[in-house]
mmCIF file of C-alpha atoms in Angstrom:
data_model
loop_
_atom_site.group_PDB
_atom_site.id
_atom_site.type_symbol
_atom_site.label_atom_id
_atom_site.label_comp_id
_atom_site.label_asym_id
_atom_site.label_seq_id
_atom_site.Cartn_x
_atom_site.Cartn_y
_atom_site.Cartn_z
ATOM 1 C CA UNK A 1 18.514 9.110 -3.787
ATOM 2 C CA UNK A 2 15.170 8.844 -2.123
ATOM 3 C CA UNK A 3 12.475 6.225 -1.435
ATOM 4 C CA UNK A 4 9.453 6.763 -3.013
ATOM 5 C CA UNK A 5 6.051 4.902 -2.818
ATOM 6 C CA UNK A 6 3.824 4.151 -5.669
ATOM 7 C CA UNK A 7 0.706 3.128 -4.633
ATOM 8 C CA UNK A 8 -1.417 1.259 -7.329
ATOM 9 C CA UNK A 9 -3.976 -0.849 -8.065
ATOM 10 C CA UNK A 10 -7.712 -1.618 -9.384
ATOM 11 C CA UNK A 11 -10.073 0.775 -10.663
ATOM 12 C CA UNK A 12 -9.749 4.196 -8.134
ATOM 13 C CA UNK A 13 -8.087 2.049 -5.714
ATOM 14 C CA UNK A 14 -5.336 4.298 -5.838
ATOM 15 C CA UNK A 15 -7.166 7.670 -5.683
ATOM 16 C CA UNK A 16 -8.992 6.050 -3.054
ATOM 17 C CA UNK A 17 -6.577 5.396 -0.443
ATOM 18 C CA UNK A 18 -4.639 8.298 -1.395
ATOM 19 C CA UNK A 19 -7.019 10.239 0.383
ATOM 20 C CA UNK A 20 -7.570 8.027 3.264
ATOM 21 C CA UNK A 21 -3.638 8.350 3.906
ATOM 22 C CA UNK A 22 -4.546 12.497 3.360
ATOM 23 C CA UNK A 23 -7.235 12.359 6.080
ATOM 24 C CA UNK A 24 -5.411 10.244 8.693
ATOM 25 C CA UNK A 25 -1.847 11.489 7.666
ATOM 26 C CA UNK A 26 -2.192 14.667 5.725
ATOM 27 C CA UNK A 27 -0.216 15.427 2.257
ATOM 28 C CA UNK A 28 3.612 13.686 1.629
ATOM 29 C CA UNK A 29 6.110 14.059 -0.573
ATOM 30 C CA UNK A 30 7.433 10.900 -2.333
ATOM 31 C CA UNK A 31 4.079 9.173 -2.709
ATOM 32 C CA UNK A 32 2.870 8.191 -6.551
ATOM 33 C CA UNK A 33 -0.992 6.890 -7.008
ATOM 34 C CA UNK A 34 -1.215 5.053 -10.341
ATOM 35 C CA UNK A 35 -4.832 4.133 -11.248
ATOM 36 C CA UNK A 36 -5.700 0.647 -12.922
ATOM 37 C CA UNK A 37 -9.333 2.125 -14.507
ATOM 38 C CA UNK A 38 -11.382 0.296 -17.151
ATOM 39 C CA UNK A 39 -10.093 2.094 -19.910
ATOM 40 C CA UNK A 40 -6.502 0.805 -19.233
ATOM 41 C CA UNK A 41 -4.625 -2.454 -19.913
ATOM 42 C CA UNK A 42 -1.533 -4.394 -19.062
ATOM 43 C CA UNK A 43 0.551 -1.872 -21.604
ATOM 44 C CA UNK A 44 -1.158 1.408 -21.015
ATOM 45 C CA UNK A 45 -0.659 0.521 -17.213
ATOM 46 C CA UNK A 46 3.222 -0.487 -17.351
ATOM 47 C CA UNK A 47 3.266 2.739 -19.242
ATOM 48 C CA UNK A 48 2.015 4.807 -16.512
ATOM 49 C CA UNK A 49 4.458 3.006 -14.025
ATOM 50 C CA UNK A 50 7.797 3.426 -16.244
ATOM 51 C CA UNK A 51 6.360 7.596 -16.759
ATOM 52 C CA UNK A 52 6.582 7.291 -12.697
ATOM 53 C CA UNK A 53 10.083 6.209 -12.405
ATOM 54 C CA UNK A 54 10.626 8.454 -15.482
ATOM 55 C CA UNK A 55 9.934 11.379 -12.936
ATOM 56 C CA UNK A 56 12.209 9.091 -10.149
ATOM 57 C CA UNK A 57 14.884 8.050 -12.152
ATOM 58 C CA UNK A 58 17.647 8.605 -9.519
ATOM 59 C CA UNK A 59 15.185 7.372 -6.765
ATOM 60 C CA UNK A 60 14.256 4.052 -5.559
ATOM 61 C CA UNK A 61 10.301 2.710 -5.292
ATOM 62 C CA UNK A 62 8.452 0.658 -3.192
ATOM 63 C CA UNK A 63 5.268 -0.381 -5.452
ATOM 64 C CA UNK A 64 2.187 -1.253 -2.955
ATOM 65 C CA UNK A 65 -0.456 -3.514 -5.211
ATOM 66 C CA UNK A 66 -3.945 -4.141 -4.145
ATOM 67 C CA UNK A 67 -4.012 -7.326 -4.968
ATOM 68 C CA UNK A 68 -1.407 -9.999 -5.278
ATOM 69 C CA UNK A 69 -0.730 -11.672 -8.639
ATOM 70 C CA UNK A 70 -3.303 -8.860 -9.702
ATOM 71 C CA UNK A 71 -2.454 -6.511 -13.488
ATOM 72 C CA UNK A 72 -1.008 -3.839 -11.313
ATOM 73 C CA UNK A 73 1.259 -6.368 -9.088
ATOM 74 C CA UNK A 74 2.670 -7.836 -12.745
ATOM 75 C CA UNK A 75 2.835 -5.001 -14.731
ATOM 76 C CA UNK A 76 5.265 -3.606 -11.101
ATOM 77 C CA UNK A 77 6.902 -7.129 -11.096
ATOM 78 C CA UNK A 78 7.864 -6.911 -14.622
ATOM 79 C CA UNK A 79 9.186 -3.274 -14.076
ATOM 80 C CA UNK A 80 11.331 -4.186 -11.065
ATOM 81 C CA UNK A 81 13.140 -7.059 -13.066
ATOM 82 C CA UNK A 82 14.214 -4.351 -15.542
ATOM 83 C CA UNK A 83 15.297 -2.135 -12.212
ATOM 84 C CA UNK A 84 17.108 -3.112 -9.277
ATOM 85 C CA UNK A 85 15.419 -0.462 -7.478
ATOM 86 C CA UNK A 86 12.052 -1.367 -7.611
ATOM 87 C CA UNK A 87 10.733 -3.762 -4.725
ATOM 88 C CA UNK A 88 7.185 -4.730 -4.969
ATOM 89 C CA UNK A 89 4.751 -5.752 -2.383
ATOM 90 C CA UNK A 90 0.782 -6.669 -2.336
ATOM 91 C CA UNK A 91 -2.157 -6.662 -0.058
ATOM 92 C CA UNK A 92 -1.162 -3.919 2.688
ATOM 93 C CA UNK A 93 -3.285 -2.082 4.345
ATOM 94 C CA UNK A 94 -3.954 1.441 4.804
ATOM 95 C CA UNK A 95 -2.326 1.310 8.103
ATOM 96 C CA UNK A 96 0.647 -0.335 7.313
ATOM 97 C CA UNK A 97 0.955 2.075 4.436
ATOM 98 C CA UNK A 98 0.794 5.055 6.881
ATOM 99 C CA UNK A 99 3.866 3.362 8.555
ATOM 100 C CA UNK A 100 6.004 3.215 5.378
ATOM 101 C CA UNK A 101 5.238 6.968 4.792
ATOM 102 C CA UNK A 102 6.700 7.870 8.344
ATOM 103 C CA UNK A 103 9.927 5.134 7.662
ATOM 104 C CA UNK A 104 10.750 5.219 4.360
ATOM 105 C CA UNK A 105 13.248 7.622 4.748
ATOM 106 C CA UNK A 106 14.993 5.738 7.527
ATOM 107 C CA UNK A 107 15.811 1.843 5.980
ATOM 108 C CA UNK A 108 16.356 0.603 2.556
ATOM 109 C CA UNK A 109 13.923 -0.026 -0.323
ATOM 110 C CA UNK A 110 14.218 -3.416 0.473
ATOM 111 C CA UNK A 111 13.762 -3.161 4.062
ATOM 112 C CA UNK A 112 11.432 -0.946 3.718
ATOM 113 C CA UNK A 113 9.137 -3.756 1.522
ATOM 114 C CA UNK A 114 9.432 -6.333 4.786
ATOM 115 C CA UNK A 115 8.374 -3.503 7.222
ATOM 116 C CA UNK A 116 5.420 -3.040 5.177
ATOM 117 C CA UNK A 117 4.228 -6.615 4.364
ATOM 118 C CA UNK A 118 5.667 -7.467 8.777
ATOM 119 C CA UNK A 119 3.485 -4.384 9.517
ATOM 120 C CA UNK A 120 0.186 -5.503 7.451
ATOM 121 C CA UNK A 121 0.519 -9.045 9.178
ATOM 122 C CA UNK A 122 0.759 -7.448 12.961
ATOM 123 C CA UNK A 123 -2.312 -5.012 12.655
ATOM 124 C CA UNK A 124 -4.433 -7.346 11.101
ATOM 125 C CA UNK A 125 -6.570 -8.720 13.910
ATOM 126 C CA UNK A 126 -9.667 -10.388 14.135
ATOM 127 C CA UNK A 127 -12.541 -9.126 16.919
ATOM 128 C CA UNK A 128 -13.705 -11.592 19.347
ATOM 129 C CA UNK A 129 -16.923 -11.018 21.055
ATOM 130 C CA UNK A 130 -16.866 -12.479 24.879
ATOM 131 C CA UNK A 131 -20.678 -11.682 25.923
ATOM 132 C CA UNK A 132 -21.715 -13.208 29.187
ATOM 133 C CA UNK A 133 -25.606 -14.314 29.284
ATOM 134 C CA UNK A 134 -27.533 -14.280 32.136
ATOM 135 C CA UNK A 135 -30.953 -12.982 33.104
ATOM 136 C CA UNK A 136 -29.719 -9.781 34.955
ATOM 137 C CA UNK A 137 -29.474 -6.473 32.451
ATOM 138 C CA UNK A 138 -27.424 -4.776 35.054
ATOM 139 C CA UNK A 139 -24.255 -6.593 34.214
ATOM 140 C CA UNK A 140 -22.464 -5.096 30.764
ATOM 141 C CA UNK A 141 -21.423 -7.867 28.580
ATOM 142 C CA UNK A 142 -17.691 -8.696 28.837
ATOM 143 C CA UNK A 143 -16.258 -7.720 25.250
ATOM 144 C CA UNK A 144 -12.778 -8.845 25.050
ATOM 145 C CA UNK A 145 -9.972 -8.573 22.176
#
């Protein structure tokens, strides 16, 4: 048995961060991309995620949604009722995502889905700009984080 991750959401959103993950991380195995484009629905979608796990049938998945409460995040909610090893999560970011690639292999599906969504919270950050003002251009601003 192996953890997988689908990775799915709105329009390319998929394709999309599938290669950002390929640029920063290069190619994986046991990483799905389902796209939600305009010529799907709810149906056609849930029938792209049960062909997935189809594929995965002795594995368990960690579905990553753009957007929570969001088509793709139902249509995976729905899915993991029907199987006990589907978790779903929402809202990560590419970063956090990278993470779950490198420790999927290493907790449980479950475990895995709180890493992801503990990992999303801790490298979001906001930028805060500290810039002294004073007549003299031969001081640098103080920029601090």
């Amino acid at each position: 048995m192996e953890n997988i991750l689908v990775i799915t959401g709105h329009g390319r959103y998929a394709t999309m961060v599938r290669g950002s993950i390929e640029f920063l991380a290069g190619g994986n195995e046991g990483i799905e991309y389902i796209d939600f484009t305009e010529d799907d629905n709810d149906v056609t979608l849930k029938e792209k995620m049960k062909k997935t796990m189809d594929r995965h049938k002795e594995d368990t998945a960690l579905f990553i949604c753009d957007i929570l409460g969001g088509t793709p995040f139902k249509c995976a909610a729905e899915l993991s009722i029907e199987n006990k090893n589907i978790e779903v999560i929402a809202g990560c970011n590419v970063g956090s995502i990278i993470e779950a690639i490198f420790q999927k292999d290493n907790m449980s599906i479950s475990e895995l889905a709180d890493f992801v969504v503990n990992s999303s919270k801790n490298s979001t950050g906001r930028f805060i700009k500290n810039l002294t003002s004073n007549n003299s251009n031969d001081e640098e601003d103080t920029i601090g984080i």
